Coordinates of C-alpha atoms and ligand atoms in Angstrom, one line a residue:
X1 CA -29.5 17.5 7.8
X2 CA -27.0 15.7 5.3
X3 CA -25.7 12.6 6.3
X4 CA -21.8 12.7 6.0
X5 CA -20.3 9.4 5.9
X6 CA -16.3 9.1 6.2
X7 CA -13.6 7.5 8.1
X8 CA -11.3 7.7 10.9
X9 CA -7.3 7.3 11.4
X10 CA -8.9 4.1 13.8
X11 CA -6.4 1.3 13.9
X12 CA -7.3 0.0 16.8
X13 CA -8.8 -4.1 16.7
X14 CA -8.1 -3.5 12.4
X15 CA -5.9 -6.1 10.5
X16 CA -3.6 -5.1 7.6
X17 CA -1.9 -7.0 4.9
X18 CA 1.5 -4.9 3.4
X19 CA 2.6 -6.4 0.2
X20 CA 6.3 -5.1 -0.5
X21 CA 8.0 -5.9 -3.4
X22 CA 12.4 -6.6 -2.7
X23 CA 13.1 -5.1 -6.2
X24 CA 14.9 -1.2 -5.1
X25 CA 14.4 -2.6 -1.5
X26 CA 16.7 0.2 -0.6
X27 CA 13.5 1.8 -1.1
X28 CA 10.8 -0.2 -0.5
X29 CA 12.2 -1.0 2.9
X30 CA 12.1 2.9 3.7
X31 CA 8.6 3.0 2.5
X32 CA 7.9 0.1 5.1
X33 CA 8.8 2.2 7.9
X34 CA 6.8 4.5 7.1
X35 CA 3.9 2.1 6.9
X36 CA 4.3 0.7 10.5
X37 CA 5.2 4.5 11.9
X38 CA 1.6 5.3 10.5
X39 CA 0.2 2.6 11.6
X40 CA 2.3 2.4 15.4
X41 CA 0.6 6.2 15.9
X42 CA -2.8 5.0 15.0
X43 CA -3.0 2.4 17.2
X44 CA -3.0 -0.2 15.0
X45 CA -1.2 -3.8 16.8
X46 CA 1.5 -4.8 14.9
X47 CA 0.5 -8.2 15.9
X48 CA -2.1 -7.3 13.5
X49 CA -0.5 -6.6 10.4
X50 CA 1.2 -9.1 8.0
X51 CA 4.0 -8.5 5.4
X52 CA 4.2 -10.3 2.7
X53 CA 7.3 -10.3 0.1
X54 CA 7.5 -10.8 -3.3
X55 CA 10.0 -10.0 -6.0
X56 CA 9.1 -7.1 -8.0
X57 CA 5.9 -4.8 -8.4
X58 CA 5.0 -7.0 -11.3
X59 CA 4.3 -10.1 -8.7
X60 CA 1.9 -7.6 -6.1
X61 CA -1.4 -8.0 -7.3
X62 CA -1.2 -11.7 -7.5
X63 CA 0.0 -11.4 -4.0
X64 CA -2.9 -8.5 -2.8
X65 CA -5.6 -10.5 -4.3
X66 CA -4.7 -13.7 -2.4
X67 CA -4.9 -11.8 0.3
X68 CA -8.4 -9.5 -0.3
X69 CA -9.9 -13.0 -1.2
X70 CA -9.2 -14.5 1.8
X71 CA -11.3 -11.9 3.7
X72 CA -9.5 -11.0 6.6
X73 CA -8.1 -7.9 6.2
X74 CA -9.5 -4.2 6.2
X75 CA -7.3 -3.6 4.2
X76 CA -4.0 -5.0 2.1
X77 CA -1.8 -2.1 0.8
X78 CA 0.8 -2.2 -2.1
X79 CA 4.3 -1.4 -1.6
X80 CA 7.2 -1.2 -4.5
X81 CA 9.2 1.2 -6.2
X82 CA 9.0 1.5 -10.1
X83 CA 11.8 3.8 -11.6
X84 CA 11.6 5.1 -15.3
X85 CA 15.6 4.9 -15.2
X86 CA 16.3 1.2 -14.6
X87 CA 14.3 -0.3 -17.2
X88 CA 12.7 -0.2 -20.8
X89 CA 9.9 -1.8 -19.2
X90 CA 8.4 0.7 -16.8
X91 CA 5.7 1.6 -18.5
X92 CA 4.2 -2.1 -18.9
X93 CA 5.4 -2.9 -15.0
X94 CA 3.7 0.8 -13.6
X95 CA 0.8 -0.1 -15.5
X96 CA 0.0 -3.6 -14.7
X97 CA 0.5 -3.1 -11.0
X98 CA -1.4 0.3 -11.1
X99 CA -4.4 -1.8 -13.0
X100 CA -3.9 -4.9 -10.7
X101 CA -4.6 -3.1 -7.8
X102 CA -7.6 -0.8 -8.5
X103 CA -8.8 -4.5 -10.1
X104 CA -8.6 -6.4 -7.2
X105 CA -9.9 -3.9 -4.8
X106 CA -13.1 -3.7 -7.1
X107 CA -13.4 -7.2 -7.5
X108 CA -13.4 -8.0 -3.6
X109 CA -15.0 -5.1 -1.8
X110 CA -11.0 -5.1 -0.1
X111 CA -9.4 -1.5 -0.1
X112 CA -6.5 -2.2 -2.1
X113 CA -3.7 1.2 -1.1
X114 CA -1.8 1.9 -3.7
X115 CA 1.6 2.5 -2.2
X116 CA 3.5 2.5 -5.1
X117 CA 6.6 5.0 -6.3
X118 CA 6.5 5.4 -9.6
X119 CA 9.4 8.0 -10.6
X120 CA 11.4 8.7 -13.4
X121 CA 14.7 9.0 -10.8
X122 CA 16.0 7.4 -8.3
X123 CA 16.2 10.9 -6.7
X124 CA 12.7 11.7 -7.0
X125 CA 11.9 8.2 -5.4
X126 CA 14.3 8.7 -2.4
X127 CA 12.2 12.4 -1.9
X128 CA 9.4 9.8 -1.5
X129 CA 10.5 7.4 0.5
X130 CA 11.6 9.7 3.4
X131 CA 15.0 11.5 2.4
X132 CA 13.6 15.2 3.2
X133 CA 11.2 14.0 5.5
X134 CA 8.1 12.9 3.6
X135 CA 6.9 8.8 2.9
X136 CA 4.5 7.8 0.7
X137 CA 4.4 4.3 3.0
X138 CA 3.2 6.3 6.1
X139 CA 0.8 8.1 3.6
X140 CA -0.1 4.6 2.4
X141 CA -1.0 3.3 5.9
X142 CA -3.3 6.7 6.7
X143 CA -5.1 5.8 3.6
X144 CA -5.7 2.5 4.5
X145 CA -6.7 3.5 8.0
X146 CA -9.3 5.7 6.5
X147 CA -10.3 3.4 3.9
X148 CA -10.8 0.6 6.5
X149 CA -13.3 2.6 8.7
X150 CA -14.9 4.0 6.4
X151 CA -16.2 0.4 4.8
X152 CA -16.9 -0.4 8.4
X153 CA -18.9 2.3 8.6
X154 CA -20.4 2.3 5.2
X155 CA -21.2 -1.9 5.8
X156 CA -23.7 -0.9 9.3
Ligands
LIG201 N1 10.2 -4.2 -10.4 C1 10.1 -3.2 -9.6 O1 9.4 -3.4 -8.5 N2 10.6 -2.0 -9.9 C2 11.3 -1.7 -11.0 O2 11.7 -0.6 -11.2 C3 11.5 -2.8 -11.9 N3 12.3 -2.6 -13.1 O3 13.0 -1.6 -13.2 O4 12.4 -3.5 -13.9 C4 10.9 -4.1 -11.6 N4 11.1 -5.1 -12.4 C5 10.8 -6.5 -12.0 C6 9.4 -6.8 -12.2 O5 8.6 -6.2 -11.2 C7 9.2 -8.4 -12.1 O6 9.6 -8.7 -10.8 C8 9.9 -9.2 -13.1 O7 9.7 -8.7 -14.4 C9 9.6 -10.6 -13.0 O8 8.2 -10.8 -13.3

């Protein structure tokens, strides 16, 4: 019989760490919700999760990896909003926080969610940050859920 390891929407006695960047916090903020509606269902604590703030997408890994060092999360997930429109930059700001992440999370065993919009409009960010009904922050927090039991799981 094949042995078919993978994990649960379990939140309960699991610690999170939610790294939101302010910069479009008229966004971010939505995707927040939907990180602690996913997580409030799951029966994660809230006492359990921390939120930590930092200015723009550019400053999250920094921020995550401080956090996946320190070893007391099952997770730290990655919250911003990156829009094509706003800035020349994009591509160098998408890129470094999409790299930083998948970095860190290799680096220290700590699943690293990438809960990151990165859009070419404002529009097409709003679509995923809950304006018709589907957030990429409540599908951040189900794939840190899963991601979380499933190294439990994998570490027995
Ligand atoms: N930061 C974002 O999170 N989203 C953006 O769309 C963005 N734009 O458009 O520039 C942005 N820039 C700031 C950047 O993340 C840093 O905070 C800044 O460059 C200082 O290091």
């Amino acid at each position: 019989m094949t042995k078919v390891i993978e994990g649960q929407f379990l939140g309960r006695g699991k610690k999170f760490a939610v790294v939101v960047a302010r910069f479009n916090s008229f966004l971010t903020e939505r995707l927040l919700e939907g990180v602690y509606d996913g997580f409030a269902r799951h029966e994660v604590n809230l006492d359990d999760v921390v939120v930590v703030r930092v200015p723009g997408a550019f400053e999250i890994p920094l921020a995550c990896q401080k956090l996946a060092q320190a070893k007391k999360y099952d997770a730290v997930l990655a919250i911003g909003a990156v829009i094509r429109g706003d800035t020349p930059h994009f591509d160098f700001v998408a890129s470094e926080v999409s790299k930083g992440c998948a970095h860190i999370s290799l680096e220290t065993g700590v699943p690293v969610v990438f809960g990151v919009l990165t859009t070419d409009t404002i529009e097409q960010a709003e679509i995923r940050s809950g304006a018709k009904g589907s957030n990429k922050g409540f599908e951040a927090a189900m794939t840190a859920l899963e991601m979380a039991d499933l190294m439990r799981k994998m570490e027995q």
